[in-house]
Coordinates of C-alpha atoms and ligand atoms in Angstrom, one line a residue:
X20 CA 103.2 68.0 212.2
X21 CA 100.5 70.6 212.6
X22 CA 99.6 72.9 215.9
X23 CA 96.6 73.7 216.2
X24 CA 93.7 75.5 218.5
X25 CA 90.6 74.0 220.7
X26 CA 88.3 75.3 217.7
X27 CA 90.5 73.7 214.6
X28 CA 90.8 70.1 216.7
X29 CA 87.1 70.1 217.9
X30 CA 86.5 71.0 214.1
X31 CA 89.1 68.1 212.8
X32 CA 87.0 65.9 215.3
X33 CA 83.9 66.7 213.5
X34 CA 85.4 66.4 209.7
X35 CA 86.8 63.1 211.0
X36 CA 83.7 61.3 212.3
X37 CA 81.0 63.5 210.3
X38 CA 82.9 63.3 207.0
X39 CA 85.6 60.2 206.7
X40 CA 83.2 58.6 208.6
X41 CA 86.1 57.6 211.4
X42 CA 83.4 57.4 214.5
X43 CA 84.4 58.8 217.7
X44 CA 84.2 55.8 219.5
X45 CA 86.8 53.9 217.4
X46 CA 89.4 57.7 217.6
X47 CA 88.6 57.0 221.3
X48 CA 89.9 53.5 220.9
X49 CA 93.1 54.6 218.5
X50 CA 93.5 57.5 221.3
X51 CA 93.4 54.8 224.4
X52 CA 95.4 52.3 223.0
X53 CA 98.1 54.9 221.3
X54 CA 98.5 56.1 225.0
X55 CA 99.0 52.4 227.0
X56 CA 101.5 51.2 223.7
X57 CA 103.5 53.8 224.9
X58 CA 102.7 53.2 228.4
X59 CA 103.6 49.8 228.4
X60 CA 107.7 49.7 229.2
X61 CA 106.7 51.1 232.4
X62 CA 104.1 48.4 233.3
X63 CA 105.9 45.9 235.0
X64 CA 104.3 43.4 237.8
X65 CA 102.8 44.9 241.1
X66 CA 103.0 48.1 239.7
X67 CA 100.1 50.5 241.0
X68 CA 98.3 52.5 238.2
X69 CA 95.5 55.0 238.7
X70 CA 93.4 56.3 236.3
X71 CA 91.6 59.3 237.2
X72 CA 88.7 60.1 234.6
X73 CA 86.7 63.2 234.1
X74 CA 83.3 63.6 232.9
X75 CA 84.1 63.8 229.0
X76 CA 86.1 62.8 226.1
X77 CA 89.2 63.0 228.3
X78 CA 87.8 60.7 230.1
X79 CA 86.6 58.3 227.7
X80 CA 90.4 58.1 226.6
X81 CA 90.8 57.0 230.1
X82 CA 88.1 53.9 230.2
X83 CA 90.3 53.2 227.4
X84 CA 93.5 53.0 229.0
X85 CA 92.2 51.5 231.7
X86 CA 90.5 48.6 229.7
X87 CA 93.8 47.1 228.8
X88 CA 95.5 47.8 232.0
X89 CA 92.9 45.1 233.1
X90 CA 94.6 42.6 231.3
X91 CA 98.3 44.0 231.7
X92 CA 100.7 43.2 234.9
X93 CA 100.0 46.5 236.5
X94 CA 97.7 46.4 239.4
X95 CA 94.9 49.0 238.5
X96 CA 92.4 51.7 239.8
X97 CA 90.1 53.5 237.9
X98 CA 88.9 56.4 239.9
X99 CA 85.3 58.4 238.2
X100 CA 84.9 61.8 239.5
X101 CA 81.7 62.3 237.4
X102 CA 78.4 60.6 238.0
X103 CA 78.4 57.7 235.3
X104 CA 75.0 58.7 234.5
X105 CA 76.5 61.9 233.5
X106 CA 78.9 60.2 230.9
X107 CA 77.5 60.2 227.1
X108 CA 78.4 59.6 223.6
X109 CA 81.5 57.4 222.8
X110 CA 82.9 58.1 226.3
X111 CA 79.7 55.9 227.6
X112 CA 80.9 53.7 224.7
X113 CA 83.9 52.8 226.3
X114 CA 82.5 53.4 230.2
X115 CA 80.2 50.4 229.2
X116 CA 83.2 48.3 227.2
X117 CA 85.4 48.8 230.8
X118 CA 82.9 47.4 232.9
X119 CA 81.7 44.7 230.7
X120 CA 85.3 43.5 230.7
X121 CA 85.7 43.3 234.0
X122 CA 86.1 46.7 234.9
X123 CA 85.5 48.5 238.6
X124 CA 85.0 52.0 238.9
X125 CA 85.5 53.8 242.0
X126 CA 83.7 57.3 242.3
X127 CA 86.2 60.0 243.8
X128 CA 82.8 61.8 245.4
X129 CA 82.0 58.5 247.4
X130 CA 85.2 57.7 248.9
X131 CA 87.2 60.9 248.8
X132 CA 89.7 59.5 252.0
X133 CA 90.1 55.9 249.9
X134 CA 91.1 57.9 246.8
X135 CA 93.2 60.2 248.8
X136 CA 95.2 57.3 249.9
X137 CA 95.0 55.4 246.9
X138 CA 96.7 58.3 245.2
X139 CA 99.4 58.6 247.7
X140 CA 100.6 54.8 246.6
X141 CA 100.0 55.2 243.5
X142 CA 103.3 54.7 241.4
X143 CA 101.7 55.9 238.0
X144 CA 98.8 58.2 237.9
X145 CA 96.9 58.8 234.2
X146 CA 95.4 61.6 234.0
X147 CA 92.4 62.0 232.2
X148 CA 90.3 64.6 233.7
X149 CA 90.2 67.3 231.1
X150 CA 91.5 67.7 227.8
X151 CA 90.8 70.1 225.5
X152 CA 87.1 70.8 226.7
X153 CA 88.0 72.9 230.0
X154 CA 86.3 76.3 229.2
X155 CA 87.6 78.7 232.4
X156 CA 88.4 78.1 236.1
X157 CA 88.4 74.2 236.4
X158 CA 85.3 73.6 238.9
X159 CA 86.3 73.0 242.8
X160 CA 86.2 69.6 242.8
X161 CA 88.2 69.4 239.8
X162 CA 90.4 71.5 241.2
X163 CA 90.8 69.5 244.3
X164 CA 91.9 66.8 242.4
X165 CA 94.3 68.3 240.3
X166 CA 95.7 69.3 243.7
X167 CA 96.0 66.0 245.3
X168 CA 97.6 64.9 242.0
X169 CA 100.0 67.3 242.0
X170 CA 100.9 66.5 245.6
X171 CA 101.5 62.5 245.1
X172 CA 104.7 61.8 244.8
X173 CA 103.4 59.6 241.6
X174 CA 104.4 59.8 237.9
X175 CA 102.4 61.9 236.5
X176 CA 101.3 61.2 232.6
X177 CA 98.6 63.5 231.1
X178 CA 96.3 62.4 228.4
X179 CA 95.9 64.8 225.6
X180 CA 96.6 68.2 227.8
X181 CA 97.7 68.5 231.4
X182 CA 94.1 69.1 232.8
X183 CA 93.7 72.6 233.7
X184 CA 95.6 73.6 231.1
X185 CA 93.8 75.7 228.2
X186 CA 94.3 74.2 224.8
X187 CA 94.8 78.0 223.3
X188 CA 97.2 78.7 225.2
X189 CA 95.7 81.7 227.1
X190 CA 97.1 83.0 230.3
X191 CA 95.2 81.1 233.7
X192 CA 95.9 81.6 237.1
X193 CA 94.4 78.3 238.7
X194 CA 96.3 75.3 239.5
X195 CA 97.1 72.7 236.4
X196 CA 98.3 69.2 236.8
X197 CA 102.2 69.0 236.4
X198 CA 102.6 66.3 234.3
X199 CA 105.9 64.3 233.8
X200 CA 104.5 63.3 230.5
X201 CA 102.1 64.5 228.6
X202 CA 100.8 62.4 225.2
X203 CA 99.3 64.4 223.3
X204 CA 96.8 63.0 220.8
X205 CA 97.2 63.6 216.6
X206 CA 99.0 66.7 217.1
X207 CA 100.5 69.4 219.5
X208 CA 98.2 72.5 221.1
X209 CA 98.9 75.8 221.2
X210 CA 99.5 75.8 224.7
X211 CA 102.3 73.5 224.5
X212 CA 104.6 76.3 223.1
X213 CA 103.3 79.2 225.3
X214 CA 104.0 80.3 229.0
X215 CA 102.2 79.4 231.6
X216 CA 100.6 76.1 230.2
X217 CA 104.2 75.1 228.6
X218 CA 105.7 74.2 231.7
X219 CA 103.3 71.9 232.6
X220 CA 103.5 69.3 230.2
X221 CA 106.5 67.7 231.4
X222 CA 108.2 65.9 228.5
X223 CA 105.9 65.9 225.4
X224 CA 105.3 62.7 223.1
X225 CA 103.0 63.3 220.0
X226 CA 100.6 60.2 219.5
X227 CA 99.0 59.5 216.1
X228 CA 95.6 58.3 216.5
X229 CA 94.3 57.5 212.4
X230 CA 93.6 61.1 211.3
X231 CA 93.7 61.7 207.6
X232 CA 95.8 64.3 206.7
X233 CA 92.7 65.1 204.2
X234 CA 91.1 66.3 207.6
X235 CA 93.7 68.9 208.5
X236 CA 93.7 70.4 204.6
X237 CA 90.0 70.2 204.4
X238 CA 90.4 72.8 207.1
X239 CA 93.3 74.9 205.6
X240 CA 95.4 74.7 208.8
X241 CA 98.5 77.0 208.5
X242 CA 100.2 76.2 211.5
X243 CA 103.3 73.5 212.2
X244 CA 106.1 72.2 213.7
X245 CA 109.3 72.8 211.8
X246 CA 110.9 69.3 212.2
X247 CA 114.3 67.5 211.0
X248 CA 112.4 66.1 208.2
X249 CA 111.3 69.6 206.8
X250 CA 114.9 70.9 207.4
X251 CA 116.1 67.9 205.8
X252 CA 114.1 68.2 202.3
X253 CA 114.8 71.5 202.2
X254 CA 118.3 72.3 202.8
X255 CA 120.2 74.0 199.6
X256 CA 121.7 71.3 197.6
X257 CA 124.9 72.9 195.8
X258 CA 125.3 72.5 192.0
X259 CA 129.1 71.1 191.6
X260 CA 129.1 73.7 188.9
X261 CA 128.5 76.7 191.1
X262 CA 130.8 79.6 192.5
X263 CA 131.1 81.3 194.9
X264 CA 129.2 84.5 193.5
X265 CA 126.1 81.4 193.7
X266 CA 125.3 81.7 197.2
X267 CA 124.8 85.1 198.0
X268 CA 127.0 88.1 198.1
X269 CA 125.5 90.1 201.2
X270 CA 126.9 92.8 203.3
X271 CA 126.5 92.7 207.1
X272 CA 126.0 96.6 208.5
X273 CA 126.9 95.7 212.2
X274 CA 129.3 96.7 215.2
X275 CA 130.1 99.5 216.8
X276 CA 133.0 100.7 218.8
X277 CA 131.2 99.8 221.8
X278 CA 130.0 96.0 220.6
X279 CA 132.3 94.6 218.0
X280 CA 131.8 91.5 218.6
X281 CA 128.4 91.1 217.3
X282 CA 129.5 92.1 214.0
X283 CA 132.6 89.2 214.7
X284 CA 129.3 86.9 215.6
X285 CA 127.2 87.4 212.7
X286 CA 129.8 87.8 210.1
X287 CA 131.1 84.3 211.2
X288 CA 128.2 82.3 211.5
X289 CA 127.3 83.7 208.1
X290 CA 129.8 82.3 206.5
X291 CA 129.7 78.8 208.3
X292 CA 126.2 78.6 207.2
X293 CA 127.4 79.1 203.9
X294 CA 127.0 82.4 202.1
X295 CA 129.4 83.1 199.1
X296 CA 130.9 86.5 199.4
X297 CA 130.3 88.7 202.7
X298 CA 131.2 92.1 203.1
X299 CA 131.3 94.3 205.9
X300 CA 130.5 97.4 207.5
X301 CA 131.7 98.2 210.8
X302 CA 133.3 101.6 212.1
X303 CA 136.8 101.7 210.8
X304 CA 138.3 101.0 214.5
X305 CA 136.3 97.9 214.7
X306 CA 137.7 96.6 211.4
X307 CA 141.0 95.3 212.4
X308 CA 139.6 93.5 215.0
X309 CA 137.4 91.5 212.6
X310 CA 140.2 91.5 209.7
X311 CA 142.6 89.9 212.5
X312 CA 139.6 86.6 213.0
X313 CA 138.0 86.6 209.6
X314 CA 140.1 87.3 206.7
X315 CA 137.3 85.8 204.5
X316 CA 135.2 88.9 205.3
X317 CA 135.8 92.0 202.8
X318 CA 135.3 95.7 203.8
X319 CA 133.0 98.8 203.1
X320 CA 133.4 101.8 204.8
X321 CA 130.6 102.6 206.9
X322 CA 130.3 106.1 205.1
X323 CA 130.3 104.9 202.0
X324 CA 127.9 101.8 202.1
X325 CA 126.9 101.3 198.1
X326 CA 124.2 98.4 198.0
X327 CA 125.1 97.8 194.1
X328 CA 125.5 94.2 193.1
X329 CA 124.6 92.7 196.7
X330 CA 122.0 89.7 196.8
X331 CA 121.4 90.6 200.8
X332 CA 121.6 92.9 203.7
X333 CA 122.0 92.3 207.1
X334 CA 121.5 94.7 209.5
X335 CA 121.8 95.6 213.5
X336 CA 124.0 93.4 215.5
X337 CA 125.8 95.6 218.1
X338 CA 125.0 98.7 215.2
X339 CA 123.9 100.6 218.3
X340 CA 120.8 103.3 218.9
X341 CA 122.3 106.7 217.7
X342 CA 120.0 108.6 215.4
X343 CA 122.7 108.1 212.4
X344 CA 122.4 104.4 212.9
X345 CA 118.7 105.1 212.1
X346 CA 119.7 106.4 208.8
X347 CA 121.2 103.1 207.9
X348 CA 118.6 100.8 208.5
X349 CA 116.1 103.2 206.6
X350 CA 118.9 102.6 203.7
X351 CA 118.5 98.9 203.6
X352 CA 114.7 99.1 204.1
X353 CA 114.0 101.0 201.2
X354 CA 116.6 99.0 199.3
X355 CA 113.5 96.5 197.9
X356 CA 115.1 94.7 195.6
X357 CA 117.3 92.1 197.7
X358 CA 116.3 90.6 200.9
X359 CA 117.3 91.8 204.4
X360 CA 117.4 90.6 207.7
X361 CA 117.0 93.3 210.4
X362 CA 117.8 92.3 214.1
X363 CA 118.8 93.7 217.7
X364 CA 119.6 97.8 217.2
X365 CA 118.2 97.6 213.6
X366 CA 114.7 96.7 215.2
X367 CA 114.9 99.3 217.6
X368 CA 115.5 101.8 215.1
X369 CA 113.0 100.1 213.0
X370 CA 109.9 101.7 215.1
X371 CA 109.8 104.9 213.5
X372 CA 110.1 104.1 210.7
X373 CA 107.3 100.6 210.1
X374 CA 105.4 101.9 207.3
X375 CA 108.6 101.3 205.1
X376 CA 108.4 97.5 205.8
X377 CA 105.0 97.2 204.0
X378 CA 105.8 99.0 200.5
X379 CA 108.9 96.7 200.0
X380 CA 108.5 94.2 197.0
X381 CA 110.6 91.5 199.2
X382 CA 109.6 91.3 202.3
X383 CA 111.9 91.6 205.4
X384 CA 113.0 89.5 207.7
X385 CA 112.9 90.5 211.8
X386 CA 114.3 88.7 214.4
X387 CA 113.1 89.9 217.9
X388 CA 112.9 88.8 220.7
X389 CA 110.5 90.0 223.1
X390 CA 111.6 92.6 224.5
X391 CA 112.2 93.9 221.2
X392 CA 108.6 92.9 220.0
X393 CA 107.1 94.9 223.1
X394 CA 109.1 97.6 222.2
X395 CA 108.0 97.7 218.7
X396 CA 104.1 97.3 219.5
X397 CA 104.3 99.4 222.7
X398 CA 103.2 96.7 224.7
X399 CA 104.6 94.9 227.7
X400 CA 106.5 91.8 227.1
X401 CA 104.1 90.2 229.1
X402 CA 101.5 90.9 226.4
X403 CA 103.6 89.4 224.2
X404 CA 104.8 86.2 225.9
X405 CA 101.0 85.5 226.8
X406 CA 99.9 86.0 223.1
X407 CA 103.2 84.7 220.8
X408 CA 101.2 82.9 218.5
X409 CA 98.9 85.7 217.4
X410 CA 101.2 89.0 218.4
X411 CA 103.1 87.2 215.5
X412 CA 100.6 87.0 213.4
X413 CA 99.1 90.1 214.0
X414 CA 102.5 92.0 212.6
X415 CA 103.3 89.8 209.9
X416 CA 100.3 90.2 208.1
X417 CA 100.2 94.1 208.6
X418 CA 103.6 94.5 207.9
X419 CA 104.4 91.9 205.3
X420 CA 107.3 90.4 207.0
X421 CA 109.0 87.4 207.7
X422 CA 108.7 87.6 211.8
X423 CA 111.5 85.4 214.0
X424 CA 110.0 85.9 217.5
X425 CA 112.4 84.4 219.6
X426 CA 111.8 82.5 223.1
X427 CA 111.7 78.6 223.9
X428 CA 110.0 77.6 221.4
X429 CA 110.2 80.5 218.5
X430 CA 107.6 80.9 216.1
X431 CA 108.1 81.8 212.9
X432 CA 105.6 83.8 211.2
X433 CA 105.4 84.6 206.5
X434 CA 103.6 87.6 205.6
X435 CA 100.4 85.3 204.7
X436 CA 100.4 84.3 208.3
X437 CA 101.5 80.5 207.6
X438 CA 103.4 79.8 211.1
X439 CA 106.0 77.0 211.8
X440 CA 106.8 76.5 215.6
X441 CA 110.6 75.6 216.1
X442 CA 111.5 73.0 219.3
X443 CA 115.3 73.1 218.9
X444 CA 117.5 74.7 221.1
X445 CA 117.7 75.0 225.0
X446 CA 118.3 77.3 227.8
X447 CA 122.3 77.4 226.8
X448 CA 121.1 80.5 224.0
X449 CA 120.3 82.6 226.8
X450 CA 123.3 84.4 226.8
X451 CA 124.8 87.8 224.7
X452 CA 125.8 87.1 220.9
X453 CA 124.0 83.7 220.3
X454 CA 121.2 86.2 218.7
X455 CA 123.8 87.6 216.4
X456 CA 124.6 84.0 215.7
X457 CA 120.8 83.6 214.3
X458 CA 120.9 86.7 212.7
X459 CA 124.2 85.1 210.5
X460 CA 122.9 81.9 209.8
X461 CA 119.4 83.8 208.8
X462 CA 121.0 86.3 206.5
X463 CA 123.2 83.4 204.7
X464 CA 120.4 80.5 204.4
X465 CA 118.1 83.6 203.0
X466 CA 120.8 83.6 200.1
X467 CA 121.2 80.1 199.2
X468 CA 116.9 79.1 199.6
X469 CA 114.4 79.1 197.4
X470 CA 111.6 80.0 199.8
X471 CA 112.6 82.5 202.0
X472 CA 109.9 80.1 205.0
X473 CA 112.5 77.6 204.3
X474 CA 115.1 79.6 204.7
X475 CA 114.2 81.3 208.0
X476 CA 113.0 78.1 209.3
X477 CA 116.2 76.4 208.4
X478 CA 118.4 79.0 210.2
X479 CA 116.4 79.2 213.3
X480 CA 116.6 75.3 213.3
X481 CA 120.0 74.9 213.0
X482 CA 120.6 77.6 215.4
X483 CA 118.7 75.8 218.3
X484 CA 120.1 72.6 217.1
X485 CA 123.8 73.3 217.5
X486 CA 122.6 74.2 221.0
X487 CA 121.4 70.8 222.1
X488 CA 124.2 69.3 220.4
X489 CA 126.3 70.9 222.2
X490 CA 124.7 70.4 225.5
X491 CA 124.8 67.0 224.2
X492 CA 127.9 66.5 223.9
X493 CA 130.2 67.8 226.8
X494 CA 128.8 71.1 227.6
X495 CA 126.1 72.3 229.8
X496 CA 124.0 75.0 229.9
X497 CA 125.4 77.5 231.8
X498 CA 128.9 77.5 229.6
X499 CA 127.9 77.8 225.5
X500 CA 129.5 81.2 224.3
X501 CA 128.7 82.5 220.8
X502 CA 131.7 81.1 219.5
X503 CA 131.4 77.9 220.7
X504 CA 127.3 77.7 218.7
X505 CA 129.2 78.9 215.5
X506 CA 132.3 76.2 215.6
X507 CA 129.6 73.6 216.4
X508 CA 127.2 74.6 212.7
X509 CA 130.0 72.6 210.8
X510 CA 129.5 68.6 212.3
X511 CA 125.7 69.5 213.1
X512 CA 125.3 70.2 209.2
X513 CA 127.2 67.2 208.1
X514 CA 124.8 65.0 209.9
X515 CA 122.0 66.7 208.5
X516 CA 123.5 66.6 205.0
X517 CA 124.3 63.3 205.2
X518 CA 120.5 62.3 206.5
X519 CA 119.0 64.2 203.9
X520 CA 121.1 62.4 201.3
X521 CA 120.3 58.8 202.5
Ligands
LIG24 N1 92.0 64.8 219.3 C1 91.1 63.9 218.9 O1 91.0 63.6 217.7 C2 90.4 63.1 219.9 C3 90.4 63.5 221.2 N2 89.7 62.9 222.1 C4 89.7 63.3 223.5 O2 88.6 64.2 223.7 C5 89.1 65.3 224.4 C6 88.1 66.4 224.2 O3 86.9 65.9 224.7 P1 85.8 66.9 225.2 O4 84.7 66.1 225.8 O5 85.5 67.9 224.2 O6 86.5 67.7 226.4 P2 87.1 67.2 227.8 O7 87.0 65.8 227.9 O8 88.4 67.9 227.8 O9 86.2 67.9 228.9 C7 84.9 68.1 228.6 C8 84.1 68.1 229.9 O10 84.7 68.9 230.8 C9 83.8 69.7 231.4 N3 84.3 71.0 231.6 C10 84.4 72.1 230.8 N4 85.0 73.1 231.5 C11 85.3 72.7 232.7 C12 85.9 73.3 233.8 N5 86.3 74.5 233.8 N6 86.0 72.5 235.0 C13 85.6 71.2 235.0 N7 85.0 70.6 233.9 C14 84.8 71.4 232.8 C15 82.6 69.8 230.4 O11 81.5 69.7 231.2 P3 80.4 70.9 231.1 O12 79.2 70.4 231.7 O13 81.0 72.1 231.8 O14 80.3 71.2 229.6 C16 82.8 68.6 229.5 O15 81.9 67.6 229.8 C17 90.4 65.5 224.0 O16 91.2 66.3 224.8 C18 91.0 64.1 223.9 O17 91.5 63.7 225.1 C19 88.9 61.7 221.8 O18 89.1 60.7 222.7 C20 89.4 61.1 220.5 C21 89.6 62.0 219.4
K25 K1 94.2 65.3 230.7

């Protein structure tokens, strides 16, 4: 499923109507009637539906909607807060079909105190103000309505975009409908995945509305979400013949005295995720510790790391920030010829020392989250959060890297700038070690893919997904330790296996 901006929809639009020859009036129609089919379990006798319609496209999705309401149980309202002379093009289209079927439309600027009231008994509102043609500061009296929206009481379900809510995902500072669902139409936003806009959508259902996928490759759109059927086709399949020397033999450069367990964390979840041979190197009083909880794991002395006959490093989990830490990491950077993951303390040595990212034949893998990616840009995490998709980008492309930027919904970024959006995993990660978790399953998938995109989207899939499992299944969020994501990888990838295979 691709993601995409206001620019590449509004240019998808075009290709659509202009090219296939899919007019905008009958999209409008696939959009309208996508939205009340999945409307329609709530419908039930007497209940009161309004729908609130703004002066474009938006709105023509809403004449739509509120078309078949006429002939539905629902009692309904359809509430203009344009001037109908002001409506045009396929939204005039579908202005005109309401009416002609029996339609009334109410306009909000006539009867402000009616509407007011009609909202507050309202027991389903549809909004379908703006969508993804708001440019700025919604005007007042848009504003005012997204107010007395967001003060009904109703159920709240957003056509397209919460109205108010950029499509790009830029920062805003004006008030936004709070939808409790949004449906968005052929594909997600930007501004689904990034902060503010994100938390308005509610709960988010993706509505096909006749597309051709032809439209989105005519436009060379590089952006999507990472879902179970990607996972699915391209998990490792193991040849019966292979050994254990087949999936990887990495070494993990983690732990200190002061954070063992990270080292525990990654080393573990690396070898539930399935890499062949792991070896480690930790400070010699950590080893006994992991020795005691992983006998699988083999040893190299920290002073003596050799990188000959490896297929992977691994680097940073609890390693901690001392200048002969730094030393290491530069080691595994300017070892080219395997892949490496570099996460936590590896990244913060990592700043002075960038340039070596960009002369490496295979490129790197980072995992940061943002604090870490403010860190490494000198910027403010704010900058980041408010800019995730092209930050990511940005850094990717200039350092030729595989970029994990973690958050809600991490994005995933190859050094051509192809981007996948992940949507597993919940607030139940925010907690110490479940990153050293993603960097294991990272540095183990890298070993057994093909693609090293499959690979990191993979891992960061599975990670969130043993998360909601979990919170699925008996645990909430406030309670998942490290240990409990890494025990949970085994029945999470049997189900996924055994989908794939079906
Ligand atoms: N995705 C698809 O394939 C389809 C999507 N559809 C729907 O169409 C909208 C996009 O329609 P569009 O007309 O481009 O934009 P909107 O309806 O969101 O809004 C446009 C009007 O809003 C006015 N506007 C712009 N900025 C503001 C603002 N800050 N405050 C208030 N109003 C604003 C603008 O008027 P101007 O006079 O200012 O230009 C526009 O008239 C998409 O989101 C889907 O819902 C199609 O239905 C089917 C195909
Ligand atoms: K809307």
């Amino acid at each position: 499923m691709h993601v995409v901006s206001r620019e590449e929809m509004q240019a998808i639009d075009r290709y659509t109507i202009e090219q296939i020859g899919l007019g905008g009036p009958l999209l409008m129609e696939n959009a309208g009637r996508a939205v009340f089919a999945e409307l329609a379990p709530e419908l039930n006798a007497g209940k009161k539906v309004m729908v609130i319609i703004g002066k474009g496209n938006n709105g023509g999705d809403g004449f739509v909607i509120a078309r078949q309401l006429l002939d539905s149980q629902a009692y309904e309202e359809t509430w203009l807060l344009a001037d109908p002379e002001e409506i045009t093009g396929a939204a005039a289209y579908h202005m005109n079909a309401y009416r002609a079927a029996g339609g009334t439309i109410q306009r909000i600027s006539e009867n402000e105190e009616a509407f007011t009231t009609s909202v507050g008994q309202a027991d389903l509102i549809v909004d379908a103000l703006l969508g993804t043609g708001i440019h700025g500061v919604p005007y007042p009296g848009y504003l005012q309505v997204i107010g007395i929206i967001n003060r009904s009481g109703a159920r709240v379900v957003s056509v397209d975009l919460p109205s108010g809510v950029p499509a790009d995902g830029e920062p805003f500072a004006h008030e936004a409908v709070d939808a409790d669902l949004t449906l968005t139409l052929e594909c997600p936003k930007l501004a689904q995945f990034v902060q503010p806009g994100a938390r308005h959508f509610g709960e988010v259902r993706t509505l096909r509305i006749g597309i051709p996928e032809s439209a989105f490759k005519s436009l060379g759109i590089r952006r999507k979400v990472w879902q179970r059927e990607d996972i699915m086709r391209t998990l490792p399949r193991r040849d019966p013949f292979s050994h254990k020397g087949s999936h990887g033999k990495g070494l993990l450069i983690a732990g200190s005295q002061q954070m063992p367990g990270a080292a525990f964390f990654a080393a573990k979840a690396a070898l539930r995720s399935g890499i062949g041979l792991l070896k480690v190197s930790v400070p010699d009083q950590v080893r006994p510790i992991i020795a005691a909880h992983l006998p699988e794991t083999m040893f190299m002395p920290r002073t003596a790391a050799d990188f000959q006959g490896l297929s992977g490093l691994a680097v940073g989990p609890g390693l901690g920030r001392e200048p002969e830490q730094a030393a290491l990491v530069r080691r595994v950077l300017e070892y080219e010829e395997i892949p490496c993951v570099i996460d936590a303390d590896g990244i913060y040595h990592l700043k002075s020392m960038l340039d070596l990212l960009r002369e490496r034949r295979i490129p790197a893998v980072l995992s940061p989250h943002p604090g870490e990616m403010a860190h490494l840009l000198d910027l403010s995490v704010k900058d980041v959060e408010v800019s995730r998709f092209n930050v990511s980008k940005a850094f990717a492309e200039k350092y030729h890297v595989y970029l994990v930027l973690k958050g809600k919904n991490t994005i995933i970024t190859a050094p051509d700038g192809e981007q996948a959006v992940n949507v597993t995993g919940n607030a139940a990660l925010a907690k110490g070690g479940s990153g050293d978790v993603l960097t294991g399953i990272l540095f183990a998938f890298l070993l057994q893919h093909r693609r090293m995109m499959d690979a990191v989207c993979n891992a960061v899939y599975l990670h969130g997904a043993v998360a909601d499992d979990l919170v699925r299944s008996g645990h909430s969020m406030l309670d998942v330790l490290a240990s409990d994501l890494i025990d949970r990888i085994p029945p999470v990838l049997h189900h996924l296996y055994r989908d794939a295979m079906r």
